[in-house]
PDB file of C-alpha atoms and ligand atoms in Angstrom:
ATOM      1  CA  MET H   1      -2.726  44.963  11.010  1.00 70.00           C
ATOM      2  CA  ALA H   2      -4.329  43.921  14.284  1.00 75.00           C
ATOM      3  CA  VAL H   3      -7.346  41.690  13.874  1.00 78.00           C
ATOM      4  CA  SER H   4     -10.196  41.079  16.336  1.00 83.00           C
ATOM      5  CA  THR H   5     -10.284  38.270  18.822  1.00 88.00           C
ATOM      6  CA  TYR H   6     -13.033  35.673  18.689  1.00 96.00           C
ATOM      7  CA  GLN H   7     -14.557  33.029  20.970  1.00 97.00           C
ATOM      8  CA  THR H   8     -14.832  30.080  18.630  1.00 98.00           C
ATOM      9  CA  VAL H   9     -12.074  30.965  16.235  1.00 98.00           C
ATOM     10  CA  LYS H  10      -8.418  31.636  17.023  1.00 97.00           C
ATOM     11  CA  ILE H  11      -5.690  33.370  14.991  1.00 97.00           C
ATOM     12  CA  GLU H  12      -1.959  32.821  15.364  1.00 97.00           C
ATOM     13  CA  ARG H  13       0.804  34.248  13.247  1.00 97.00           C
ATOM     14  CA  ASP H  14       4.234  33.024  12.125  1.00 96.00           C
ATOM     15  CA  SER H  15       6.043  35.528   9.878  1.00 95.00           C
ATOM     16  CA  GLY H  16       3.495  35.926   7.094  1.00 97.00           C
ATOM     17  CA  VAL H  17       1.775  32.582   7.671  1.00 98.00           C
ATOM     18  CA  THR H  18      -1.510  32.983   9.527  1.00 98.00           C
ATOM     19  CA  PHE H  19      -3.024  29.988  11.345  1.00 98.00           C
ATOM     20  CA  LEU H  20      -6.814  30.194  11.610  1.00 98.00           C
ATOM     21  CA  TYR H  21      -8.181  27.656  14.134  1.00 98.00           C
ATOM     22  CA  PHE H  22     -11.559  26.114  14.622  1.00 98.00           C
ATOM     23  CA  ASN H  23     -11.500  26.735  18.337  1.00 98.00           C
ATOM     24  CA  ARG H  24     -14.084  24.618  20.138  1.00 98.00           C
ATOM     25  CA  PRO H  25     -11.780  21.728  21.106  1.00 98.00           C
ATOM     26  CA  GLU H  26     -14.175  20.474  23.860  1.00 98.00           C
ATOM     27  CA  LYS H  27     -16.833  19.979  21.109  1.00 98.00           C
ATOM     28  CA  ARG H  28     -14.298  18.542  18.647  1.00 98.00           C
ATOM     29  CA  ASN H  29     -14.541  21.882  16.764  1.00 98.00           C
ATOM     30  CA  ALA H  30     -18.099  21.196  15.586  1.00 98.00           C
ATOM     31  CA  MET H  31     -19.292  24.134  13.543  1.00 98.00           C
ATOM     32  CA  SER H  32     -21.922  26.060  15.503  1.00 98.00           C
ATOM     33  CA  PRO H  33     -23.779  29.068  14.068  1.00 98.00           C
ATOM     34  CA  GLN H  34     -21.451  31.302  16.104  1.00 98.00           C
ATOM     35  CA  LEU H  35     -18.358  29.584  14.733  1.00 98.00           C
ATOM     36  CA  CYS H  36     -19.562  30.030  11.142  1.00 98.00           C
ATOM     37  CA  ALA H  37     -20.313  33.719  11.728  1.00 98.00           C
ATOM     38  CA  GLU H  38     -16.927  34.250  13.390  1.00 98.00           C
ATOM     39  CA  MET H  39     -15.171  32.463  10.530  1.00 98.00           C
ATOM     40  CA  VAL H  40     -16.836  34.833   8.065  1.00 98.00           C
ATOM     41  CA  ALA H  41     -15.690  37.842  10.146  1.00 98.00           C
ATOM     42  CA  ALA H  42     -12.151  36.510  10.591  1.00 98.00           C
ATOM     43  CA  LEU H  43     -11.736  35.647   6.906  1.00 98.00           C
ATOM     44  CA  SER H  44     -13.045  39.089   5.976  1.00 98.00           C
ATOM     45  CA  GLU H  45     -10.351  40.673   8.126  1.00 97.00           C
ATOM     46  CA  LEU H  46      -7.539  38.377   6.976  1.00 98.00           C
ATOM     47  CA  GLU H  47      -8.262  38.693   3.255  1.00 97.00           C
ATOM     48  CA  VAL H  48      -7.123  42.347   3.436  1.00 97.00           C
ATOM     49  CA  ASP H  49      -4.503  41.799   6.133  1.00 97.00           C
ATOM     50  CA  ASP H  50      -1.042  42.809   4.868  1.00 95.00           C
ATOM     51  CA  SER H  51       0.688  40.479   7.309  1.00 96.00           C
ATOM     52  CA  THR H  52      -1.039  37.374   5.899  1.00 98.00           C
ATOM     53  CA  ASP H  53       0.699  35.851   2.864  1.00 98.00           C
ATOM     54  CA  VAL H  54      -0.581  32.313   3.361  1.00 98.00           C
ATOM     55  CA  LEU H  55      -3.576  31.112   5.407  1.00 98.00           C
ATOM     56  CA  VAL H  56      -3.509  27.778   7.242  1.00 98.00           C
ATOM     57  CA  LEU H  57      -6.896  26.438   8.438  1.00 98.00           C
ATOM     58  CA  THR H  58      -6.635  23.933  11.292  1.00 98.00           C
ATOM     59  CA  GLY H  59      -8.252  22.799  14.519  1.00 98.00           C
ATOM     60  CA  ALA H  60      -7.450  23.337  18.184  1.00 98.00           C
ATOM     61  CA  GLY H  61      -7.010  20.159  20.181  1.00 98.00           C
ATOM     62  CA  GLU H  62      -7.555  16.695  18.762  1.00 97.00           C
ATOM     63  CA  ALA H  63      -9.998  17.535  15.926  1.00 98.00           C
ATOM     64  CA  PHE H  64      -9.840  19.412  12.662  1.00 98.00           C
ATOM     65  CA  SER H  65     -13.640  19.670  12.846  1.00 98.00           C
ATOM     66  CA  ALA H  66     -16.338  17.135  13.652  1.00 98.00           C
ATOM     67  CA  GLY H  67     -18.623  18.770  11.109  1.00 98.00           C
ATOM     68  CA  MET H  68     -21.766  20.874  11.606  1.00 97.00           C
ATOM     69  CA  ASP H  69     -22.884  21.078  15.203  1.00 98.00           C
ATOM     70  CA  LEU H  70     -25.715  18.530  15.584  1.00 97.00           C
ATOM     71  CA  LYS H  71     -27.072  20.317  18.674  1.00 98.00           C
ATOM     72  CA  GLU H  72     -26.699  24.020  17.817  1.00 98.00           C
ATOM     73  CA  TYR H  73     -26.765  24.077  14.000  1.00 97.00           C
ATOM     74  CA  PHE H  74     -29.351  21.296  13.394  1.00 96.00           C
ATOM     75  CA  ARG H  75     -31.671  20.706  16.396  1.00 97.00           C
ATOM     76  CA  GLY H  76     -31.233  24.172  17.876  1.00 97.00           C
ATOM     77  CA  LEU H  77     -32.526  25.837  14.710  1.00 97.00           C
ATOM     78  CA  ASP H  78     -35.267  23.357  13.810  1.00 96.00           C
ATOM     79  CA  ASN H  79     -37.969  25.774  15.029  1.00 96.00           C
ATOM     80  CA  ASP H  80     -36.130  29.000  14.318  1.00 97.00           C
ATOM     81  CA  PRO H  81     -36.481  29.823  10.591  1.00 97.00           C
ATOM     82  CA  ALA H  82     -34.770  33.222  10.907  1.00 98.00           C
ATOM     83  CA  GLY H  83     -31.855  31.754  12.841  1.00 97.00           C
ATOM     84  CA  ARG H  84     -31.607  28.865  10.370  1.00 97.00           C
ATOM     85  CA  LEU H  85     -31.460  31.247   7.427  1.00 98.00           C
ATOM     86  CA  LYS H  86     -28.735  33.333   8.968  1.00 98.00           C
ATOM     87  CA  ALA H  87     -26.702  30.293  10.059  1.00 98.00           C
ATOM     88  CA  SER H  88     -27.062  28.695   6.657  1.00 97.00           C
ATOM     89  CA  TRP H  89     -25.831  31.885   4.928  1.00 98.00           C
ATOM     90  CA  ASP H  90     -22.903  32.163   7.320  1.00 98.00           C
ATOM     91  CA  ALA H  91     -21.929  28.533   6.648  1.00 98.00           C
ATOM     92  CA  ARG H  92     -22.251  29.154   2.950  1.00 97.00           C
ATOM     93  CA  LEU H  93     -20.194  32.306   3.084  1.00 98.00           C
ATOM     94  CA  PHE H  94     -17.534  30.662   5.231  1.00 98.00           C
ATOM     95  CA  HIS H  95     -17.355  27.366   3.348  1.00 96.00           C
ATOM     96  CA  TYR H  96     -17.493  28.680  -0.162  1.00 93.00           C
ATOM     97  CA  TYR H  97     -17.252  32.395  -0.854  1.00 95.00           C
ATOM     98  CA  LYS H  98     -14.869  33.586   1.784  1.00 97.00           C
ATOM     99  CA  LEU H  99     -12.609  30.554   1.949  1.00 97.00           C
ATOM    100  CA  ARG H 100     -12.617  29.279  -1.628  1.00 95.00           C
ATOM    101  CA  GLN H 101     -12.186  32.785  -2.994  1.00 95.00           C
ATOM    102  CA  PHE H 102      -9.673  33.887  -0.378  1.00 98.00           C
ATOM    103  CA  PRO H 103      -7.176  36.033  -2.282  1.00 97.00           C
ATOM    104  CA  LYS H 104      -4.078  34.350  -0.886  1.00 98.00           C
ATOM    105  CA  ALA H 105      -2.994  30.687  -0.860  1.00 98.00           C
ATOM    106  CA  THR H 106      -4.789  28.500   1.684  1.00 98.00           C
ATOM    107  CA  ILE H 107      -3.713  25.222   3.261  1.00 98.00           C
ATOM    108  CA  ALA H 108      -5.915  22.876   5.317  1.00 98.00           C
ATOM    109  CA  MET H 109      -3.784  21.329   8.055  1.00 99.00           C
ATOM    110  CA  VAL H 110      -5.887  18.321   9.065  1.00 98.00           C
ATOM    111  CA  ASN H 111      -4.723  17.529  12.566  1.00 98.00           C
ATOM    112  CA  GLY H 112      -7.499  15.111  13.596  1.00 98.00           C
ATOM    113  CA  TRP H 113     -11.209  14.225  13.198  1.00 98.00           C
ATOM    114  CA  CYS H 114     -12.739  15.563  10.046  1.00 98.00           C
ATOM    115  CA  PHE H 115     -16.406  14.696   9.434  1.00 98.00           C
ATOM    116  CA  GLY H 116     -19.335  15.692   7.299  1.00 97.00           C
ATOM    117  CA  GLY H 117     -19.654  19.444   6.874  1.00 97.00           C
ATOM    118  CA  ALA H 118     -15.902  19.821   7.532  1.00 98.00           C
ATOM    119  CA  PHE H 119     -15.248  18.362   4.072  1.00 98.00           C
ATOM    120  CA  SER H 120     -16.365  21.733   2.650  1.00 97.00           C
ATOM    121  CA  PRO H 121     -13.818  24.021   4.291  1.00 98.00           C
ATOM    122  CA  LEU H 122     -11.299  21.222   3.666  1.00 98.00           C
ATOM    123  CA  THR H 123     -11.896  21.179  -0.102  1.00 97.00           C
ATOM    124  CA  SER H 124     -12.270  24.976  -0.287  1.00 97.00           C
ATOM    125  CA  CYS H 125      -8.621  25.279   0.753  1.00 98.00           C
ATOM    126  CA  ASP H 126      -6.140  25.239  -2.127  1.00 98.00           C
ATOM    127  CA  PHE H 127      -4.001  22.517  -0.475  1.00 98.00           C
ATOM    128  CA  ALA H 128      -4.675  19.947   2.231  1.00 98.00           C
ATOM    129  CA  ILE H 129      -2.076  18.130   4.291  1.00 98.00           C
ATOM    130  CA  ALA H 130      -3.180  15.623   6.886  1.00 98.00           C
ATOM    131  CA  ALA H 131      -1.697  13.721   9.765  1.00 98.00           C
ATOM    132  CA  GLU H 132      -1.534  10.062   8.728  1.00 98.00           C
ATOM    133  CA  ASP H 133      -3.708   9.115  11.718  1.00 98.00           C
ATOM    134  CA  ALA H 134      -6.338  11.874  11.230  1.00 98.00           C
ATOM    135  CA  ILE H 135      -9.762  10.267  10.794  1.00 98.00           C
ATOM    136  CA  PHE H 136     -12.165  11.376   8.026  1.00 98.00           C
ATOM    137  CA  GLY H 137     -15.754  10.351   7.465  1.00 98.00           C
ATOM    138  CA  LEU H 138     -18.856  11.164   5.522  1.00 98.00           C
ATOM    139  CA  SER H 139     -20.971  10.150   8.489  1.00 97.00           C
ATOM    140  CA  GLU H 140     -24.232  11.734   7.299  1.00 97.00           C
ATOM    141  CA  VAL H 141     -25.701   8.394   6.203  1.00 97.00           C
ATOM    142  CA  ASN H 142     -25.238   7.162   9.791  1.00 97.00           C
ATOM    143  CA  TRP H 143     -27.706   9.671  11.122  1.00 94.00           C
ATOM    144  CA  GLY H 144     -30.215   9.997   8.336  1.00 95.00           C
ATOM    145  CA  ILE H 145     -29.263  12.894   6.113  1.00 96.00           C
ATOM    146  CA  VAL H 146     -27.563  13.314   2.764  1.00 96.00           C
ATOM    147  CA  PRO H 147     -24.225  15.158   2.712  1.00 96.00           C
ATOM    148  CA  GLY H 148     -25.685  18.635   2.421  1.00 95.00           C
ATOM    149  CA  GLY H 149     -24.446  22.216   2.196  1.00 94.00           C
ATOM    150  CA  PHE H 150     -21.808  21.837  -0.476  1.00 93.00           C
ATOM    151  CA  VAL H 151     -20.437  18.500   0.755  1.00 96.00           C
ATOM    152  CA  SER H 152     -21.810  16.229  -2.012  1.00 96.00           C
ATOM    153  CA  ARG H 153     -20.697  18.733  -4.615  1.00 93.00           C
ATOM    154  CA  ASP H 154     -17.274  18.974  -2.990  1.00 93.00           C
ATOM    155  CA  VAL H 155     -16.621  15.226  -2.785  1.00 94.00           C
ATOM    156  CA  VAL H 156     -17.625  14.617  -6.395  1.00 93.00           C
ATOM    157  CA  LEU H 157     -15.213  17.382  -7.388  1.00 90.00           C
ATOM    158  CA  THR H 158     -12.351  16.154  -5.239  1.00 94.00           C
ATOM    159  CA  LEU H 159     -12.594  12.391  -4.929  1.00 94.00           C
ATOM    160  CA  ARG H 160     -12.735   9.786  -7.598  1.00 91.00           C
ATOM    161  CA  TYR H 161     -16.406   9.128  -8.383  1.00 94.00           C
ATOM    162  CA  ARG H 162     -16.366   5.556  -7.055  1.00 96.00           C
ATOM    163  CA  ASP H 163     -14.660   6.624  -3.807  1.00 96.00           C
ATOM    164  CA  ALA H 164     -17.138   9.477  -3.362  1.00 96.00           C
ATOM    165  CA  LEU H 165     -20.042   7.030  -3.584  1.00 97.00           C
ATOM    166  CA  TRP H 166     -18.259   4.384  -1.460  1.00 98.00           C
ATOM    167  CA  TYR H 167     -17.640   6.669   1.496  1.00 98.00           C
ATOM    168  CA  ALA H 168     -20.916   8.615   1.194  1.00 98.00           C
ATOM    169  CA  LEU H 169     -22.982   5.399   1.095  1.00 98.00           C
ATOM    170  CA  THR H 170     -21.121   3.368   3.688  1.00 98.00           C
ATOM    171  CA  GLY H 171     -20.215   6.196   6.095  1.00 98.00           C
ATOM    172  CA  GLU H 172     -16.988   4.248   6.753  1.00 98.00           C
ATOM    173  CA  PRO H 173     -14.269   6.312   8.387  1.00 98.00           C
ATOM    174  CA  PHE H 174     -10.814   6.386   6.788  1.00 98.00           C
ATOM    175  CA  ASP H 175      -7.419   7.689   7.819  1.00 98.00           C
ATOM    176  CA  GLY H 176      -5.087  10.366   6.442  1.00 98.00           C
ATOM    177  CA  LYS H 177      -3.107   7.878   4.364  1.00 98.00           C
ATOM    178  CA  ARG H 178      -6.292   6.723   2.605  1.00 98.00           C
ATOM    179  CA  ALA H 179      -7.377  10.373   2.197  1.00 98.00           C
ATOM    180  CA  ALA H 180      -4.130  11.004   0.288  1.00 98.00           C
ATOM    181  CA  GLU H 181      -4.630   7.875  -1.890  1.00 97.00           C
ATOM    182  CA  ILE H 182      -8.081   8.988  -2.980  1.00 96.00           C
ATOM    183  CA  GLY H 183      -7.090  12.632  -3.594  1.00 96.00           C
ATOM    184  CA  LEU H 184      -8.973  14.246  -0.734  1.00 97.00           C
ATOM    185  CA  VAL H 185      -5.676  15.664   0.590  1.00 98.00           C
ATOM    186  CA  ASN H 186      -2.395  16.283  -1.204  1.00 98.00           C
ATOM    187  CA  GLN H 187      -0.281  14.468   1.332  1.00 98.00           C
ATOM    188  CA  ALA H 188      -0.405  12.608   4.610  1.00 98.00           C
ATOM    189  CA  VAL H 189       2.563  12.760   6.949  1.00 98.00           C
ATOM    190  CA  PRO H 190       3.368  11.454  10.434  1.00 98.00           C
ATOM    191  CA  ARG H 191       1.739  13.686  13.030  1.00 98.00           C
ATOM    192  CA  ALA H 192       5.116  14.909  14.345  1.00 98.00           C
ATOM    193  CA  GLN H 193       5.953  16.291  10.880  1.00 98.00           C
ATOM    194  CA  LEU H 194       2.594  17.930  10.144  1.00 98.00           C
ATOM    195  CA  ARG H 195       3.335  21.488  11.050  1.00 98.00           C
ATOM    196  CA  ASP H 196       6.858  21.489   9.515  1.00 98.00           C
ATOM    197  CA  THR H 197       5.462  20.055   6.262  1.00 98.00           C
ATOM    198  CA  VAL H 198       2.783  22.747   6.134  1.00 98.00           C
ATOM    199  CA  MET H 199       5.303  25.487   6.924  1.00 98.00           C
ATOM    200  CA  ALA H 200       7.648  24.261   4.199  1.00 98.00           C
ATOM    201  CA  LEU H 201       4.823  24.522   1.653  1.00 98.00           C
ATOM    202  CA  ALA H 202       3.803  27.929   2.965  1.00 98.00           C
ATOM    203  CA  ARG H 203       7.349  29.251   2.669  1.00 98.00           C
ATOM    204  CA  LYS H 204       7.511  27.980  -0.916  1.00 97.00           C
ATOM    205  CA  LEU H 205       4.301  29.885  -1.704  1.00 97.00           C
ATOM    206  CA  GLN H 206       5.646  33.053  -0.068  1.00 97.00           C
ATOM    207  CA  ALA H 207       8.432  33.059  -2.663  1.00 95.00           C
ATOM    208  CA  ILE H 208       5.915  33.717  -5.469  1.00 96.00           C
ATOM    209  CA  SER H 209       4.334  37.073  -6.334  1.00 95.00           C
ATOM    210  CA  PRO H 210       1.011  37.377  -4.454  1.00 96.00           C
ATOM    211  CA  ALA H 211      -0.721  38.741  -7.573  1.00 97.00           C
ATOM    212  CA  VAL H 212       0.378  35.655  -9.549  1.00 97.00           C
ATOM    213  CA  ILE H 213      -0.867  33.330  -6.794  1.00 97.00           C
ATOM    214  CA  LYS H 214      -4.265  35.076  -6.689  1.00 97.00           C
ATOM    215  CA  ALA H 215      -4.721  35.062 -10.452  1.00 98.00           C
ATOM    216  CA  THR H 216      -3.600  31.440 -10.762  1.00 97.00           C
ATOM    217  CA  LYS H 217      -6.003  30.083  -8.178  1.00 97.00           C
ATOM    218  CA  GLU H 218      -8.824  32.073  -9.799  1.00 96.00           C
ATOM    219  CA  ALA H 219      -7.891  30.722 -13.177  1.00 97.00           C
ATOM    220  CA  ILE H 220      -7.837  27.069 -12.051  1.00 95.00           C
ATOM    221  CA  ARG H 221     -11.047  27.282 -10.069  1.00 92.00           C
ATOM    222  CA  ASN H 222     -13.050  29.364 -12.577  1.00 94.00           C
ATOM    223  CA  CYS H 223     -12.094  27.282 -15.605  1.00 94.00           C
ATOM    224  CA  MET H 224     -13.968  24.254 -14.257  1.00 89.00           C
ATOM    225  CA  GLY H 225     -17.340  25.657 -15.306  1.00 89.00           C
ATOM    226  CA  LEU H 226     -16.268  27.040 -18.694  1.00 97.00           C
ATOM    227  CA  SER H 227     -16.340  25.579 -22.212  1.00 97.00           C
ATOM    228  CA  TYR H 228     -13.007  25.338 -24.028  1.00 97.00           C
ATOM    229  CA  ASP H 229     -13.717  28.485 -26.045  1.00 98.00           C
ATOM    230  CA  GLN H 230     -14.753  30.421 -22.966  1.00 98.00           C
ATOM    231  CA  ALA H 231     -11.667  29.189 -21.127  1.00 97.00           C
ATOM    232  CA  TRP H 232      -9.354  30.311 -23.881  1.00 97.00           C
ATOM    233  CA  ASP H 233     -10.813  33.793 -23.880  1.00 98.00           C
ATOM    234  CA  TYR H 234     -11.096  34.057 -20.089  1.00 97.00           C
ATOM    235  CA  LEU H 235      -7.459  32.979 -19.565  1.00 98.00           C
ATOM    236  CA  ALA H 236      -6.187  35.421 -22.171  1.00 98.00           C
ATOM    237  CA  ALA H 237      -8.075  38.199 -20.431  1.00 98.00           C
ATOM    238  CA  LYS H 238      -6.857  36.992 -17.052  1.00 97.00           C
ATOM    239  CA  ASN H 239      -3.249  37.166 -18.182  1.00 97.00           C
ATOM    240  CA  ASP H 240      -3.816  40.689 -19.490  1.00 97.00           C
ATOM    241  CA  GLN H 241      -5.374  41.616 -16.172  1.00 97.00           C
ATOM    242  CA  LEU H 242      -2.427  40.137 -14.293  1.00 97.00           C
ATOM    243  CA  ARG H 243       0.064  42.209 -16.301  1.00 96.00           C
ATOM    244  CA  LEU H 244      -1.811  45.290 -15.141  1.00 96.00           C
ATOM    245  CA  ARG H 245      -2.238  44.156 -11.528  1.00 94.00           C
ATOM    246  CA  ASP H 246       1.065  42.566 -10.662  1.00 95.00           C
ATOM    247  CA  PRO H 247       3.147  45.312  -9.050  1.00 94.00           C
ATOM    248  CA  GLU H 248       6.241  43.093  -9.379  1.00 94.00           C
ATOM    249  CA  GLN H 249       5.771  42.783 -13.172  1.00 94.00           C
ATOM    250  CA  SER H 250       6.762  39.148 -12.860  1.00 94.00           C
ATOM    251  CA  ARG H 251       6.038  38.245 -16.497  1.00 95.00           C
ATOM    252  CA  ASP H 252       8.125  40.887 -18.143  1.00 94.00           C
ATOM    253  CA  ARG H 253      10.888  40.719 -15.555  1.00 94.00           C
ATOM    254  CA  GLY H 254      10.988  36.909 -15.821  1.00 94.00           C
ATOM    255  CA  ILE H 255      11.295  36.961 -19.630  1.00 95.00           C
ATOM    256  CA  LYS H 256      14.062  39.592 -19.413  1.00 95.00           C
ATOM    257  CA  GLN H 257      15.954  37.617 -16.791  1.00 94.00           C
ATOM    258  CA  PHE H 258      15.652  34.424 -18.839  1.00 95.00           C
ATOM    259  CA  ILE H 259      16.154  35.674 -22.411  1.00 96.00           C
ATOM    260  CA  ASP H 260      18.403  38.712 -22.029  1.00 96.00           C
ATOM    261  CA  GLU H 261      20.244  38.471 -18.719  1.00 95.00           C
ATOM    262  CA  LYS H 262      20.340  34.641 -18.513  1.00 95.00           C
ATOM    263  CA  VAL H 263      20.249  34.804 -14.733  1.00 94.00           C
ATOM    264  CA  PHE H 264      17.114  32.784 -14.116  1.00 93.00           C
ATOM    265  CA  ARG H 265      15.432  29.549 -15.339  1.00 94.00           C
ATOM    266  CA  PRO H 266      11.679  29.404 -14.661  1.00 93.00           C
ATOM    267  CA  GLY H 267      11.698  25.616 -15.048  1.00 94.00           C
ATOM    268  CA  LEU H 268      13.848  25.331 -11.940  1.00 94.00           C
ATOM    269  CA  GLY H 269      11.971  27.558  -9.524  1.00 92.00           C
ATOM    270  CA  PRO H 270      10.454  31.003  -8.972  1.00 91.00           C
ATOM    271  CA  GLN H 271      12.229  34.176  -9.882  1.00 90.00           C
ATOM    272  CA  PRO H 272      13.520  36.182  -6.922  1.00 87.00           C
ATOM    273  CA  ARG H 273      10.759  38.512  -5.628  1.00 86.00           C
ATOM    274  CA  SER H 274      11.240  42.155  -6.510  1.00 79.00           C
ATOM    275  CA  GLN H 275      11.150  44.583  -3.586  1.00 68.00           C
TER     276      GLN H 275
HETATM  277  N1  COA A 301     -22.016  18.280  16.822  1.00 60.23           N
HETATM  278  C1  COA A 301     -22.237  18.639  18.080  1.00 60.23           C
HETATM  279  N2  COA A 301     -21.479  18.223  19.127  1.00 60.23           N
HETATM  280  C2  COA A 301     -20.435  17.432  18.831  1.00 60.23           C
HETATM  281  C3  COA A 301     -20.137  17.065  17.499  1.00 60.23           C
HETATM  282  C4  COA A 301     -20.981  17.525  16.460  1.00 60.23           C
HETATM  283  N3  COA A 301     -20.757  17.245  15.174  1.00 60.23           N
HETATM  284  N4  COA A 301     -19.046  16.235  17.515  1.00 60.23           N
HETATM  285  C5  COA A 301     -18.690  16.154  18.814  1.00 60.23           C
HETATM  286  N5  COA A 301     -19.509  16.872  19.602  1.00 60.23           N
HETATM  287  C6  COA A 301     -19.492  17.041  21.073  1.00 60.23           C
HETATM  288  C7  COA A 301     -20.073  15.819  21.777  1.00 60.23           C
HETATM  289  O1  COA A 301     -21.463  15.901  21.854  1.00 60.23           O
HETATM  290  C8  COA A 301     -19.385  15.962  23.112  1.00 60.23           C
HETATM  291  O2  COA A 301     -20.067  16.962  23.832  1.00 60.23           O
HETATM  292  P1  COA A 301     -20.328  16.802  25.454  1.00 60.23           P
HETATM  293  O3  COA A 301     -18.946  16.811  26.095  1.00 60.23           O
HETATM  294  O4  COA A 301     -21.127  17.987  25.792  1.00 60.23           O
HETATM  295  O5  COA A 301     -21.002  15.508  25.619  1.00 60.23           O
HETATM  296  C9  COA A 301     -18.019  16.496  22.768  1.00 60.23           C
HETATM  297  O6  COA A 301     -18.146  17.128  21.492  1.00 60.23           O
HETATM  298  C10 COA A 301     -16.935  15.453  22.662  1.00 60.23           C
HETATM  299  O7  COA A 301     -17.416  14.443  21.759  1.00 60.23           O
HETATM  300  P2  COA A 301     -17.198  12.879  21.999  1.00 60.23           P
HETATM  301  O8  COA A 301     -18.100  12.175  21.073  1.00 60.23           O
HETATM  302  O9  COA A 301     -17.312  12.556  23.462  1.00 60.23           O
HETATM  303  O10 COA A 301     -15.655  12.771  21.570  1.00 60.23           O
HETATM  304  P3  COA A 301     -14.877  11.481  21.014  1.00 60.23           P
HETATM  305  O11 COA A 301     -13.420  11.924  20.977  1.00 60.23           O
HETATM  306  O12 COA A 301     -15.206  10.279  21.827  1.00 60.23           O
HETATM  307  O13 COA A 301     -15.387  11.218  19.525  1.00 60.23           O
HETATM  308  C11 COA A 301     -16.060  11.941  17.319  1.00 60.23           C
HETATM  309  C12 COA A 301     -15.081  12.176  18.526  1.00 60.23           C
HETATM  310  C13 COA A 301     -15.704  13.080  16.339  1.00 60.23           C
HETATM  311  C14 COA A 301     -15.775  10.569  16.652  1.00 60.23           C
HETATM  312  C15 COA A 301     -17.527  12.011  17.816  1.00 60.23           C
HETATM  313  O14 COA A 301     -17.692  13.157  18.602  1.00 60.23           O
HETATM  314  C16 COA A 301     -18.503  12.066  16.648  1.00 60.23           C
HETATM  315  O15 COA A 301     -18.852  11.063  16.062  1.00 60.23           O
HETATM  316  N6  COA A 301     -18.968  13.288  16.297  1.00 60.23           N
HETATM  317  C17 COA A 301     -19.940  13.514  15.254  1.00 60.23           C
HETATM  318  C18 COA A 301     -19.241  13.485  13.890  1.00 60.23           C
HETATM  319  C19 COA A 301     -20.243  13.626  12.770  1.00 60.23           C
HETATM  320  O16 COA A 301     -20.917  12.723  12.416  1.00 60.23           O
HETATM  321  N7  COA A 301     -20.294  14.845  12.199  1.00 60.23           N
HETATM  322  C20 COA A 301     -21.073  15.125  11.042  1.00 60.23           C
HETATM  323  C21 COA A 301     -21.846  16.355  11.270  1.00 60.23           C
HETATM  324  S1  COA A 301     -22.363  16.970   9.633  1.00 60.23           S
END
């Protein structure tokens, strides 16, 4: 499926893996109102795009994203309540609904600067892999605001509590290696290996039934807000739903291949995809 072209967002494809770029390299990929709106549009197209198995979110040039655009998103909308409302909804749709609930696996490939508001799209991706020398920072305290949007919520969810407070209150920048230590990213690798590492993970995810991937990410994310009793019931229903919605019938096929045919061991890797 052909998707539209955008000014502040760029799409590249590599056999089922779609790279979605923040594309304002001259502004360190700061998120302007236009970029947020274009991200919503691009994600809406890609979520139903048959040629996208895995989505990789990354930045053009030397930044992942320097956060919300201080000139266009903040000062530019100070006296424009209608524009502010629209921009704030687009940011919210992009950062949370469209990205976090994207129906395929998502990987943040953190290639450089990642500040403030960029922590939200970062944590909304299912995985995050960073260059060891990428620089992260909750810089809000340095210019007089609290980490807004969903950022405070996201760091408390993702980081250890003490680290969340440390970096939010000091504004100290930290590198990719430290981001991996404190759980903000899964892994930090030398810059030269970043793309290959991301592609290896993407290929691994492509080996699993898309319906199983979608249901599993929904299960993990949605369980966070449930009681134990609710989670038990929700997950039972989710598995029933998956049996109906997985065209590859992975569950029944997997059990048959393990128990009857003895051709597959689920503990050692995914079953071969059915055609
Ligand atoms: N909002 C708006 N513009 C931004 C921006 C942001 N968050 N981050 C960078 N830019 C712009 C700069 O104003 C500059 O524009 P100009 O060329 O018109 O002057 C351009 O991007 C390049 O930025 P510059 O600061 O010269 O690049 P650098 O490589 O020396 O430094 C950063 C990179 C990321 C360290 C620095 O730009 C920075 O501190 N940005 C703000 C990060 C931040 O606190 N974000 C939180 C927002 S919630």
